[in-house]
Short mmCIF file of C-alpha atoms in Angstrom, two decimals:
data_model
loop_
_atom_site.label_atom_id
_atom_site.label_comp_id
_atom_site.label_asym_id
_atom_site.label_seq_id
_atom_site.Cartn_x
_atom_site.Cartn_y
_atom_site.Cartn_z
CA UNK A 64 -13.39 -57.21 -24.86
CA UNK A 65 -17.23 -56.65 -25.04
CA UNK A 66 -17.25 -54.72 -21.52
CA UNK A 67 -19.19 -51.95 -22.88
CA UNK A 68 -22.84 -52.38 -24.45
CA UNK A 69 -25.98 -51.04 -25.93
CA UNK A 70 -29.29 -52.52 -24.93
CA UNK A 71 -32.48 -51.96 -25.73
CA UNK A 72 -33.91 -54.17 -23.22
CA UNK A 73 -33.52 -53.09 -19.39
CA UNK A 74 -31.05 -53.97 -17.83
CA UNK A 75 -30.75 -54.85 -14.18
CA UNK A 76 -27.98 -54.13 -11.02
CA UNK A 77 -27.57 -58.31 -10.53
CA UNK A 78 -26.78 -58.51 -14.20
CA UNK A 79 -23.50 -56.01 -13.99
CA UNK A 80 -22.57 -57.49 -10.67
CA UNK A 81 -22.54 -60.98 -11.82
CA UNK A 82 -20.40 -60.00 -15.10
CA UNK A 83 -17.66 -58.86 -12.55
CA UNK A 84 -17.80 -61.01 -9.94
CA UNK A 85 -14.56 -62.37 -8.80
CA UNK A 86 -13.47 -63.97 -5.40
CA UNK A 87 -10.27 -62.51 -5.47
CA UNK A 88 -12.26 -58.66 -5.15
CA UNK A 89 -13.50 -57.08 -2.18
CA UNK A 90 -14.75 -54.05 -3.16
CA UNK A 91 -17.81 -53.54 -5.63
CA UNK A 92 -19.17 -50.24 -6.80
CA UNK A 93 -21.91 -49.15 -9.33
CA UNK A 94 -23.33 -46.29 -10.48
CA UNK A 95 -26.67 -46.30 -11.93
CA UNK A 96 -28.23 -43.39 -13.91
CA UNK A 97 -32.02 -43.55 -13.54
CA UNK A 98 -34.32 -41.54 -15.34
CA UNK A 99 -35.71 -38.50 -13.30
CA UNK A 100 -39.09 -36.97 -13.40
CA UNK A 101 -37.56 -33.09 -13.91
CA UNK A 102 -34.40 -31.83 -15.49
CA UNK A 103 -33.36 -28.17 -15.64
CA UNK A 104 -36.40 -27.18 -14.30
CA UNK A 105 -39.13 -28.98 -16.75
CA UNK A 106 -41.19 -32.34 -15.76
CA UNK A 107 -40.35 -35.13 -17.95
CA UNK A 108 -42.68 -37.72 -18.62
CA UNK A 109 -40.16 -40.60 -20.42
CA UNK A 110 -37.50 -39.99 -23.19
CA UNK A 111 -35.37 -41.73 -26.03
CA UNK A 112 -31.91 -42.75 -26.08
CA UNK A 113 -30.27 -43.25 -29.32
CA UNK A 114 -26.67 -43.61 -30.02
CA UNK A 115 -24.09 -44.04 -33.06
CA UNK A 116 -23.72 -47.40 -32.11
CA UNK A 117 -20.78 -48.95 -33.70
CA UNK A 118 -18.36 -45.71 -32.55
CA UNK A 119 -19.80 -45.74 -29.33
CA UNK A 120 -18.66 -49.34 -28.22
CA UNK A 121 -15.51 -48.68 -29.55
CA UNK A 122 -14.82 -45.24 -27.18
CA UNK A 123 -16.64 -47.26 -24.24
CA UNK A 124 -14.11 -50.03 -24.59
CA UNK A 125 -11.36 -47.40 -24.99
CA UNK A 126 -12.72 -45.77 -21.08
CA UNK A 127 -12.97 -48.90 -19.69
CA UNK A 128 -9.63 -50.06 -21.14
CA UNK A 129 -8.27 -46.46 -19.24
CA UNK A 130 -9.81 -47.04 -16.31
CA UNK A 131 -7.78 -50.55 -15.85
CA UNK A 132 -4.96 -49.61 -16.29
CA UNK A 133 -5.08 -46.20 -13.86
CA UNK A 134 -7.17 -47.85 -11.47
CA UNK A 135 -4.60 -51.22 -10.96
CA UNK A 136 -6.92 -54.52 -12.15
CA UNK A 137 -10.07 -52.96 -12.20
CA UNK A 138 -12.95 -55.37 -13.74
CA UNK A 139 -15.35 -53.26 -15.53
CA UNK A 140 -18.69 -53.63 -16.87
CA UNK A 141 -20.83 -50.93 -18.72
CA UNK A 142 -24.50 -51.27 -20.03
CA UNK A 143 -26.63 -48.33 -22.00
CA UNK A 144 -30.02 -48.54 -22.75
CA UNK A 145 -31.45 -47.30 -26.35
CA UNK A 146 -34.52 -46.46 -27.38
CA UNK A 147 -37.58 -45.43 -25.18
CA UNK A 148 -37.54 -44.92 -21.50
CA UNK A 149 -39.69 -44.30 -18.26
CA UNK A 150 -39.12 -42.58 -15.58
CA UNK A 151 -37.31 -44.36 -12.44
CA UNK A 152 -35.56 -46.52 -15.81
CA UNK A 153 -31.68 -47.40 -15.26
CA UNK A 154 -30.59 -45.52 -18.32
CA UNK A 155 -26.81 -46.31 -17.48
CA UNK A 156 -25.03 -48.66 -15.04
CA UNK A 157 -21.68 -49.18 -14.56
CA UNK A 158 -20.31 -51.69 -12.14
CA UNK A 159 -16.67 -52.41 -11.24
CA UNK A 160 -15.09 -54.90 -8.65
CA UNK A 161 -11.51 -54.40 -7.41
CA UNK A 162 -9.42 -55.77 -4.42
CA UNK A 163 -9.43 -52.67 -2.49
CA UNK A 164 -12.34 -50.12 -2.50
CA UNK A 165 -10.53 -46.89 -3.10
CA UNK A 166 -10.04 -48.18 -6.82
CA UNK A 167 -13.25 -49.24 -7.14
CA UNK A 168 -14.66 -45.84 -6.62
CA UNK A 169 -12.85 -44.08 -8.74
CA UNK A 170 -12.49 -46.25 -11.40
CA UNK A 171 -16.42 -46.45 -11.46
CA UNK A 172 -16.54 -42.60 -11.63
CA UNK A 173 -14.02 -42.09 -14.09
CA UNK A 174 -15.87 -44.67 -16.40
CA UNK A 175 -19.50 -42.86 -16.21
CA UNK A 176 -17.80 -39.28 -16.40
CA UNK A 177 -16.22 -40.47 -19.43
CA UNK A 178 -18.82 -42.48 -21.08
CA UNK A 179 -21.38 -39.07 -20.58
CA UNK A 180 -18.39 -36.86 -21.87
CA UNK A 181 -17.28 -39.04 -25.08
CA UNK A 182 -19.38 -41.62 -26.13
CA UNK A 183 -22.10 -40.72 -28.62
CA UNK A 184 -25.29 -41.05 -27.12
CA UNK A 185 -28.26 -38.71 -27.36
CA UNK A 186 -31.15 -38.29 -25.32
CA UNK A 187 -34.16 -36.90 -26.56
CA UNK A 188 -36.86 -35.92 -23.51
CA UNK A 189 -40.90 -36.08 -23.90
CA UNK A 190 -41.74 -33.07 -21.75
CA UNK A 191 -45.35 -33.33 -19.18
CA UNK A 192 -47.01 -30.04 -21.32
CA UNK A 193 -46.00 -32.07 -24.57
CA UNK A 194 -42.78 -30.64 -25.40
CA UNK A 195 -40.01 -32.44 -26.65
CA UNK A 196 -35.79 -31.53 -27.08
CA UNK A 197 -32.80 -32.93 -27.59
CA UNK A 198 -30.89 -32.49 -24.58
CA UNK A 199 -27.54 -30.26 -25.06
CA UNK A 200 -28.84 -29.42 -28.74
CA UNK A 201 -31.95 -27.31 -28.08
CA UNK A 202 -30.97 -23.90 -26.56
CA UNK A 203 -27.77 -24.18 -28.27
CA UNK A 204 -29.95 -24.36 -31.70
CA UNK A 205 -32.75 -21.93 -30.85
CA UNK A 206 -30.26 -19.11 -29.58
CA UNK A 207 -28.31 -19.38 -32.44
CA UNK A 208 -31.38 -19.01 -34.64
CA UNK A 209 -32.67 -16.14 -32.57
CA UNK A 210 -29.72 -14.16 -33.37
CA UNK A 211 -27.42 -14.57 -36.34
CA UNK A 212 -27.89 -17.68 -38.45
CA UNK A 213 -24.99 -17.20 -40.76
CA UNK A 214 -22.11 -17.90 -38.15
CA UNK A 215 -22.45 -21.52 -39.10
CA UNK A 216 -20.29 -21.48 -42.36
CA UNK A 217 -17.23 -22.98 -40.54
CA UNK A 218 -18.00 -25.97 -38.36
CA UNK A 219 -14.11 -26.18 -38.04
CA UNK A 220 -13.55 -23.16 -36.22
CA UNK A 221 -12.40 -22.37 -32.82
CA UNK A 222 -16.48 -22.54 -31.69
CA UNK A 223 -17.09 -26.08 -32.63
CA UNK A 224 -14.18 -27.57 -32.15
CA UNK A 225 -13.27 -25.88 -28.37
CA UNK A 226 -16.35 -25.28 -26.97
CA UNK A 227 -18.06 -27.65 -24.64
CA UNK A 228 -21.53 -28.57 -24.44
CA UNK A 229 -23.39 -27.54 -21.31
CA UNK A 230 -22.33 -31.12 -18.80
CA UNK A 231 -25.11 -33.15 -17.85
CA UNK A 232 -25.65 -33.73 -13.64
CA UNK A 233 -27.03 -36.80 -12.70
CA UNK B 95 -15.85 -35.27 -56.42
CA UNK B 96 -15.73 -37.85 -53.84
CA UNK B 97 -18.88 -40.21 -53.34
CA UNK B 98 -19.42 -40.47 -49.36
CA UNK B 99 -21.81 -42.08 -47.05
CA UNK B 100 -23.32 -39.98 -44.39
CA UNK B 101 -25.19 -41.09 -41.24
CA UNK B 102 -27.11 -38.66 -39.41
CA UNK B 103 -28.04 -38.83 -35.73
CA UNK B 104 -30.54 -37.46 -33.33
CA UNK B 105 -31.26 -33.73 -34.07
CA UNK B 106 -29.44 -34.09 -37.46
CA UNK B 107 -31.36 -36.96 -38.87
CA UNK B 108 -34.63 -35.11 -37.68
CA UNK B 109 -33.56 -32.30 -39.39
CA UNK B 110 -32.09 -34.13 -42.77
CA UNK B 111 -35.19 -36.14 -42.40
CA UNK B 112 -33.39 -39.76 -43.22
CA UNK B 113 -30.65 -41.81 -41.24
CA UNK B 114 -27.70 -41.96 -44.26
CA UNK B 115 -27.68 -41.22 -47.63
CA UNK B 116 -24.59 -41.17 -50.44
CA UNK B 117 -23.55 -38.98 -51.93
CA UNK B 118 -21.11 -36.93 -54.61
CA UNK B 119 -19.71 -34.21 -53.24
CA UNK B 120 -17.77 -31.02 -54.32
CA UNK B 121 -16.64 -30.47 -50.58
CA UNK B 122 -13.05 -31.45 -49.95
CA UNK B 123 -12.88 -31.75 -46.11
CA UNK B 124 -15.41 -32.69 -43.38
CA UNK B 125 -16.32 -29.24 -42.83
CA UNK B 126 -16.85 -28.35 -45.82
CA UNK B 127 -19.34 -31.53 -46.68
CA UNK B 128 -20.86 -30.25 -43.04
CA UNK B 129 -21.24 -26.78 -44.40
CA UNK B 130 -23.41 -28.13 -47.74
CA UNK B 131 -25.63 -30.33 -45.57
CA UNK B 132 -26.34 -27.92 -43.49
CA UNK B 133 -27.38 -25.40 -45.65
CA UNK B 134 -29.54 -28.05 -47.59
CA UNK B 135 -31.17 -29.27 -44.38
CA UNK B 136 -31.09 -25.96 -42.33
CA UNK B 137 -29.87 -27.74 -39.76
CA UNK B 138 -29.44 -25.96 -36.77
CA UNK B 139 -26.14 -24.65 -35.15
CA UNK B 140 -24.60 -26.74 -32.42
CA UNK B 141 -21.78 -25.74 -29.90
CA UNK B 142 -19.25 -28.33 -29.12
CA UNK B 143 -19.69 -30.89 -32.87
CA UNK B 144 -17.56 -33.59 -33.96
CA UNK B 145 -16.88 -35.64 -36.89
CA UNK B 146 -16.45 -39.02 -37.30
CA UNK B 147 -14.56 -40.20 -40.47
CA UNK B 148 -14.76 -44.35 -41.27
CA UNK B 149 -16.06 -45.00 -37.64
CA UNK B 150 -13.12 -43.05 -35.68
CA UNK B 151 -13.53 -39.31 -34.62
CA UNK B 152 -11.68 -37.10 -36.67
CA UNK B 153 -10.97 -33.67 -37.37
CA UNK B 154 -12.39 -31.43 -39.58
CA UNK B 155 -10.04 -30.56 -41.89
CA UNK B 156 -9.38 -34.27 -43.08
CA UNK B 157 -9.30 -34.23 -46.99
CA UNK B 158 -12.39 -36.87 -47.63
CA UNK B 159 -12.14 -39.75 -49.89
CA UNK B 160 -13.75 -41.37 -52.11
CA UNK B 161 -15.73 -44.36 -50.16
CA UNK B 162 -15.63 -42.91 -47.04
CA UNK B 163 -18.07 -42.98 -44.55
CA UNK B 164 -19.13 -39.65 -42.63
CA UNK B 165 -20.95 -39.44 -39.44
CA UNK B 166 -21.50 -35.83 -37.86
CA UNK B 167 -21.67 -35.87 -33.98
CA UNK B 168 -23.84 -33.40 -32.01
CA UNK B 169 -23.18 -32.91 -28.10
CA UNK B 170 -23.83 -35.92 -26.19
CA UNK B 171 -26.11 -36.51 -23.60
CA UNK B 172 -25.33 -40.02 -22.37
CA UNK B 173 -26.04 -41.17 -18.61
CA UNK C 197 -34.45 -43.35 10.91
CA UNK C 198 -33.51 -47.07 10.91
CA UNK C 199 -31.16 -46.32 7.93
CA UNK C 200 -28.28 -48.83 9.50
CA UNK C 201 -28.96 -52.25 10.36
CA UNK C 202 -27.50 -55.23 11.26
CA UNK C 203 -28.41 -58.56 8.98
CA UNK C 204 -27.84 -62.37 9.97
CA UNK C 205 -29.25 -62.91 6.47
CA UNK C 206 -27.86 -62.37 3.29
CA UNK C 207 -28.52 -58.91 1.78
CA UNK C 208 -28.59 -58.36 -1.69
CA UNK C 209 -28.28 -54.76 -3.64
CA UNK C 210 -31.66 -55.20 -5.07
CA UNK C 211 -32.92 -54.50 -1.32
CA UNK C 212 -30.93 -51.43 -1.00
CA UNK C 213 -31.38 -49.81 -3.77
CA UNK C 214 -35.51 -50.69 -3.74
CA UNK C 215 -35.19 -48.41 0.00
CA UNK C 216 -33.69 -45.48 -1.61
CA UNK C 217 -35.20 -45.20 -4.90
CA UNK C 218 -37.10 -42.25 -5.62
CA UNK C 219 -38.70 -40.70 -8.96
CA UNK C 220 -36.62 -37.19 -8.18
CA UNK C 221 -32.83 -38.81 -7.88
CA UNK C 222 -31.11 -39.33 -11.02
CA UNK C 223 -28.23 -41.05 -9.22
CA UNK C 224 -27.45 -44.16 -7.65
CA UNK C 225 -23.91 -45.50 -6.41
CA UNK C 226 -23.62 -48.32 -4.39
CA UNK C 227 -20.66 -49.81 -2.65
CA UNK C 228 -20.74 -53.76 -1.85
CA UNK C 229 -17.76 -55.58 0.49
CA UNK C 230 -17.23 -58.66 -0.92
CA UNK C 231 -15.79 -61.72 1.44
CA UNK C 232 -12.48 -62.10 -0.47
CA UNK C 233 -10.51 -65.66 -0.24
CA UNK C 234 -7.35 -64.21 0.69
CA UNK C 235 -6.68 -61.41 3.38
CA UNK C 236 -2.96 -59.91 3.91
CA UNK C 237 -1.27 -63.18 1.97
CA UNK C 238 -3.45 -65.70 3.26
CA UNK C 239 -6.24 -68.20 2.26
CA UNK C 240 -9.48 -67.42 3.66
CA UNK C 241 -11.70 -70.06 4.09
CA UNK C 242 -15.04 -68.11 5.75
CA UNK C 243 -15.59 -65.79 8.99
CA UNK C 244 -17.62 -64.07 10.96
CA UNK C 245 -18.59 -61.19 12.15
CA UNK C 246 -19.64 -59.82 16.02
CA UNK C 247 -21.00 -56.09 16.65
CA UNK C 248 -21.97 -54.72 19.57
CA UNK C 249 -24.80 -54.02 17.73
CA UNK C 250 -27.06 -51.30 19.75
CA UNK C 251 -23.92 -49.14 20.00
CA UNK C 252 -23.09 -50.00 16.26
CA UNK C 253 -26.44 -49.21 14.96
CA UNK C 254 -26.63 -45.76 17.29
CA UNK C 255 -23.20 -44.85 15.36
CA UNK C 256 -24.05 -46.20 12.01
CA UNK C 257 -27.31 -43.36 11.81
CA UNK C 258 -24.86 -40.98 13.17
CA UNK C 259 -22.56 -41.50 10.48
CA UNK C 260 -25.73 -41.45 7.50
CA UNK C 261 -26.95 -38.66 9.21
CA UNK C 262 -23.73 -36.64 8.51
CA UNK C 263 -23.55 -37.71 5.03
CA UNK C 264 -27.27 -36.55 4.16
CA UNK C 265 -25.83 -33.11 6.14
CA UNK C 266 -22.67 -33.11 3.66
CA UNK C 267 -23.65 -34.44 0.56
CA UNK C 268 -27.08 -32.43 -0.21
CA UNK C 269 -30.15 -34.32 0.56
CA UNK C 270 -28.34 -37.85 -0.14
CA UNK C 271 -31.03 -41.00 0.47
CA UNK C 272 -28.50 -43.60 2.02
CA UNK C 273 -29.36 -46.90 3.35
CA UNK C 274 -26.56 -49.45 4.65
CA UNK C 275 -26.19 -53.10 5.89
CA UNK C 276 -24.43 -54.98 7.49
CA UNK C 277 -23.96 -58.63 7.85
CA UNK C 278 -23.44 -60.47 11.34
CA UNK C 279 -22.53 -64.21 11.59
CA UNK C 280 -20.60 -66.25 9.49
CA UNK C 281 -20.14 -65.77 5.77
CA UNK C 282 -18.99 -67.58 2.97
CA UNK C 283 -16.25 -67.15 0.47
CA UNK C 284 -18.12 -63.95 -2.18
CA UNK C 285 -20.72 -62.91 0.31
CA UNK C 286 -21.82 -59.33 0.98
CA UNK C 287 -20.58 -58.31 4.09
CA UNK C 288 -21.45 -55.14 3.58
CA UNK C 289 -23.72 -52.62 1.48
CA UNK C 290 -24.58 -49.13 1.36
CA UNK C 291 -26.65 -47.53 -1.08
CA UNK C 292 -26.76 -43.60 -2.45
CA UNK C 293 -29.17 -41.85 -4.25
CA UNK C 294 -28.91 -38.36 -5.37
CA UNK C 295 -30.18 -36.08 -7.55
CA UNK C 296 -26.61 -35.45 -9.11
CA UNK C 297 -23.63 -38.26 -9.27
CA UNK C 298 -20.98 -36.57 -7.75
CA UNK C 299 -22.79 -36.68 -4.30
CA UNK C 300 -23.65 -39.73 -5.12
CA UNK C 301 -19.92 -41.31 -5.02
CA UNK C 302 -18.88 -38.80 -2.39
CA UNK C 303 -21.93 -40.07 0.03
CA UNK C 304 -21.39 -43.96 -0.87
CA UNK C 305 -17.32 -43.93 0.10
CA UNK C 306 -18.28 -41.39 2.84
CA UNK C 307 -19.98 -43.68 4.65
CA UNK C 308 -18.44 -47.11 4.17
CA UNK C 309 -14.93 -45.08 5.27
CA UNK C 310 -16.82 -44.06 8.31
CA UNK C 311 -18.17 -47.57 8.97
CA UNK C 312 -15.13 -49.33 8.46
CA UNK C 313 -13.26 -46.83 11.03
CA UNK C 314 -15.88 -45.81 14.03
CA UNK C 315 -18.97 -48.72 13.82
CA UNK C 316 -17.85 -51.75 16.46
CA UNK C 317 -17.86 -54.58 14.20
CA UNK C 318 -15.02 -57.68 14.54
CA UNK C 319 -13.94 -59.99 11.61
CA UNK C 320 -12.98 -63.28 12.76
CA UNK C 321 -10.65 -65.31 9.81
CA UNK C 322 -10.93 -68.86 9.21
CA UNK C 323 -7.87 -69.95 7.16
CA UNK C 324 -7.48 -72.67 4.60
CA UNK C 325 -4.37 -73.77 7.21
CA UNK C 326 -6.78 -74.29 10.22
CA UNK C 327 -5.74 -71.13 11.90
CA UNK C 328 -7.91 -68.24 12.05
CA UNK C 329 -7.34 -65.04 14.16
CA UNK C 330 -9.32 -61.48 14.65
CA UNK C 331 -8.72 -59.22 12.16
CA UNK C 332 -6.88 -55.50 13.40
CA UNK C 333 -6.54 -57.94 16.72
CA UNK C 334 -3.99 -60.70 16.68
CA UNK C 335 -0.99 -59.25 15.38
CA UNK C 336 -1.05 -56.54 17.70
CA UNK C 337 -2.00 -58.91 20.49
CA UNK C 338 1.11 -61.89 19.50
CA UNK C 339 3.98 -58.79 18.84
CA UNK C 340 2.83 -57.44 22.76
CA UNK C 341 3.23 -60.90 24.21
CA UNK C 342 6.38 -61.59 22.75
CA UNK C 343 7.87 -58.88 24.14
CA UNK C 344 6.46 -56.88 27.15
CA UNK C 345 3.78 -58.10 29.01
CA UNK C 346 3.59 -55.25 31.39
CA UNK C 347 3.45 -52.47 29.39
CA UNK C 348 -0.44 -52.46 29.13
CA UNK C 349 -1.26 -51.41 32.56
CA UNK C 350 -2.54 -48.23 31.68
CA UNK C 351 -5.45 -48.37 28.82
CA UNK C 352 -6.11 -44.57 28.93
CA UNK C 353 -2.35 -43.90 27.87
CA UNK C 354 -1.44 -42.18 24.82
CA UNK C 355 -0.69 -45.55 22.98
CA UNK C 356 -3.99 -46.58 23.47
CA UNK C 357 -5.78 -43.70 22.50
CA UNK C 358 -4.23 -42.30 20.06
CA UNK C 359 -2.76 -45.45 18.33
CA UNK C 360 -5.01 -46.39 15.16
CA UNK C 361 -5.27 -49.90 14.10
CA UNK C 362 -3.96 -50.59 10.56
CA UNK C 363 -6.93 -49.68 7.96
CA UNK C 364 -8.65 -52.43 6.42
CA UNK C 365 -8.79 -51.97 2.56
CA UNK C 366 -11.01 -53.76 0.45
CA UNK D 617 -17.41 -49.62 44.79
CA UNK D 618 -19.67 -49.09 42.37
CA UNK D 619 -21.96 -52.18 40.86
CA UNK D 620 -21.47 -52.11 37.06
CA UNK D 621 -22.13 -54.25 34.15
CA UNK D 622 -19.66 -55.11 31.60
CA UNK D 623 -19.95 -56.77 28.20
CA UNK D 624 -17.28 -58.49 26.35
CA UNK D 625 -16.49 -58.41 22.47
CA UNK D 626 -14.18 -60.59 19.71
CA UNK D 627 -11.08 -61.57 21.07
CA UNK D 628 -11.77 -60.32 24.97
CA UNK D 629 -15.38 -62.27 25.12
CA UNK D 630 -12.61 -65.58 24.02
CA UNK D 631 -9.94 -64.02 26.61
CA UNK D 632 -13.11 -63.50 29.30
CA UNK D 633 -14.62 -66.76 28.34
CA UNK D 634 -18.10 -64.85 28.55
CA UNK D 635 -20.09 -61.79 27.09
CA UNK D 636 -20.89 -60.32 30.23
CA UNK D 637 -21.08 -60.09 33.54
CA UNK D 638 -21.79 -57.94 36.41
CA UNK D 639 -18.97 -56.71 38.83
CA UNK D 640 -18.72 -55.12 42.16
CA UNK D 641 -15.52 -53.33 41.49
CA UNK D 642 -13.15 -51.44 43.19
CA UNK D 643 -11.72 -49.15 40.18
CA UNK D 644 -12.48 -45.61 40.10
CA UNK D 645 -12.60 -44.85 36.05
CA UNK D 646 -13.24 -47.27 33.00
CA UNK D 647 -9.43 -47.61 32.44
CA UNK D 648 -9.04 -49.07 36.07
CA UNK D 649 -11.44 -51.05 35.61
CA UNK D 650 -9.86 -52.58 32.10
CA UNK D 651 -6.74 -53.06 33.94
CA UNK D 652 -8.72 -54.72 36.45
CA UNK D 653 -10.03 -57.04 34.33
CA UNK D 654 -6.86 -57.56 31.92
CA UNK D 655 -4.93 -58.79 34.32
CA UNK D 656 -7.74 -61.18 35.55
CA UNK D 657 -8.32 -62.92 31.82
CA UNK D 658 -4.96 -62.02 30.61
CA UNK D 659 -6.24 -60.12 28.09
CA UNK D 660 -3.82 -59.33 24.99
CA UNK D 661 -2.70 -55.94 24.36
CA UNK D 662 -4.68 -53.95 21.71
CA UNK D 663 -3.70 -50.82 20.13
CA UNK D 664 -6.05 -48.59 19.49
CA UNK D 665 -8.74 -50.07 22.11
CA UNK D 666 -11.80 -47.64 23.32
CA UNK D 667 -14.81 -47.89 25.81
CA UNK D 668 -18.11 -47.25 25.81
CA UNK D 669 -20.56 -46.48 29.14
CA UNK D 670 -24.33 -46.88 28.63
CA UNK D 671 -23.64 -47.66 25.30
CA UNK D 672 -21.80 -44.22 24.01
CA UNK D 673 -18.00 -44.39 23.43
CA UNK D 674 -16.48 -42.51 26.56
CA UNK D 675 -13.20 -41.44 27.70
CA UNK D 676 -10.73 -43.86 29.74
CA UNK D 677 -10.62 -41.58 32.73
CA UNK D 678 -13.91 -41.05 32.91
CA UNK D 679 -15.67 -42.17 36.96
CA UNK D 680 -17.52 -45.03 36.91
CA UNK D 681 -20.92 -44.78 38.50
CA UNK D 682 -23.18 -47.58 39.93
CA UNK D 683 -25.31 -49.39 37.21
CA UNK D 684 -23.26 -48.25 34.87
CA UNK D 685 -22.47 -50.58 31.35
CA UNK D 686 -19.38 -50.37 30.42
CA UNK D 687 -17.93 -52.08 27.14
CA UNK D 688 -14.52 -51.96 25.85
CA UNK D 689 -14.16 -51.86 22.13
CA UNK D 690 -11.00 -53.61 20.59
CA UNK D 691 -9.96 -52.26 17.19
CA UNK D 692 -12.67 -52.45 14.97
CA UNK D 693 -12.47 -54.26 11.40
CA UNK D 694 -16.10 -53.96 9.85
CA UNK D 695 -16.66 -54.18 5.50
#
């Protein structure tokens, strides 16, 4: 398989498009993820990706395994960085090449709304005023401090097991 | 008492201070062994966790074994 | 604007997506045509491509400037290529960014529908056999001669107007 | 009779043999004028064909003025 990767070096739009180039395919769509200067509301200067690496390439083969088989012959490539980034960085790409383009499209957004939504990645931001969170951990955290720190005696209760972290735009 | 490796990650392994450690455990199921850490390493509480059990996502209530290898999985911010 | 232009050279994505990066978007989807070596069961050797190309360009910025309107502040660039073109060129690119993904994919395949359907561009097919034809243009053109020669005496009829030419995929 | 200029695209510059010319004509509206000219280069039959005047798309019926450009558009197959 090996259609879904970590890197820790940066990785490029050529790179994805050459791994599924194909003369038979006339449609090509990526999505990049690129690093932005603000998110909810706070300037960020760079931040960290780290992942649990071994379960992650397994689940990102398992999405891009999906995606070919709803999306008829897809050819799908995904690459996420690790480690520090700066801003403008592609943190995520995803490129797929199809026959037609309708395919391509979706396939290419089901893979990236998958890969955000199951595959264990973490992002920790370096805030301009010096800051620093974990993104979808820190409010979760601090409010639950703030108010009642003894809830957390039963991590498999309806809370942690049904509820859904706040989804990342972008 | 089963003897388990656990791997932290991001906000846990700043919190428990290391990436993995073994150890003996009186906790029978994943929750439970997530219950014992957490008090030990105040970690703090997280909406939407998983478990991973021996590299696959699990649930849990899975009865641990001896050997196996525990990873707990805050919400993910890929992308 | 000068958001939609015409190329007799080759384009490449690294181009596009250099003209709508941008520290504040977190999102970039971009949509490549491919030359594929077979169209509707045959070989394709090469082709070109004609525009009328100061009507074309006029109705390419129409059709970005609706996206942007759409798809909330959406940075899109497109190209498209003129001449003849190998087997695996680009014939055509358009490039999205966005603060958020989902306007991202919804402003890429907004636009290339749009081109494909309302920008005047002809394909010309060279086969592998020797033959090569106008795409959306020959079939139509043989199955009328065969048949009735006289019925296209009045261009402004309902046929003509309302009649859409078979969508290209891909 | 107005003056007019027209330019040819695809499979009608082939059929024409040309990419333009200029026309003293004696057809009232655009689609007149396409008849005019179909029957002169034996032009195939197109579904789906359009015009443009002064380089806008236009409407068939639409009077044709002197100086004016008129193109006609065969279906269009860009990507």
């Amino acid at each position: 398989m090996m259609r879904f990767a970590f890197s820790r070096e940066p990785v490029s739009g050529a790179d994805i498009r050459r791994l599924v180039g194909d003369d038979a395919a006339g449609a090509y769509v990526a999505f990049e993820g690129w690093v932005r200067n603000h998110n909810e509301g706070r300037e960020v200067r760079r931040l960290e990706y780290e992942a649990y690496e071994s379960l992650g390439v397994k689940e990102g083969e398992r999405i891009i395994a999906e995606a070919g088989q709803r999306f008829g012959g897809a050819s799908v490539y995904c690459v996420h960085r690790l480690g520090p980034l700066e801003i403008g960085d592609i943190a995520v790409i995803v490129g797929v090449s199809t026959p037609h383009r309708g395919e391509a499209f979706d396939a290419c957004r089901y893979v990236i709304d998958e890969v955000k939504h199951r595959v264990p990645i973490w992002k920790k931001e370096h805030y301009v005023d010096g800051d620093s969170g974990w993104v979808n951990c820190e409010r979760c955290a601090s409010a639950a401090h703030d108010h009642d720190h003894d809830s957390h005696d039963d991590p498999s209760g309806d809370e942690r097991q049904r509820g859904t972290g706040r989804r990342q735009a972008g | 008492m089963p003897n388990v490796r656990i791997e932290y990650f991001a906000i846990l392994r700043e919190h428990a201070g290391k990436d993995a450690e073994e150890l003996q455990t009186g906790a029978c199921t994943a929750g439970e062994l997530f219950n014992e850490l957490a008090d030990r390493y105040a970690f703090p509480e997280l909406n939407s966790m998983k478990v991973a059990i021996n590299e696959e996502f699990d649930d849990w209530d899975t009865a641990l074994a001896d050997g196996d290898s525990v990873a707990f999985i805050p919400p993910v911010a890929g992308g």
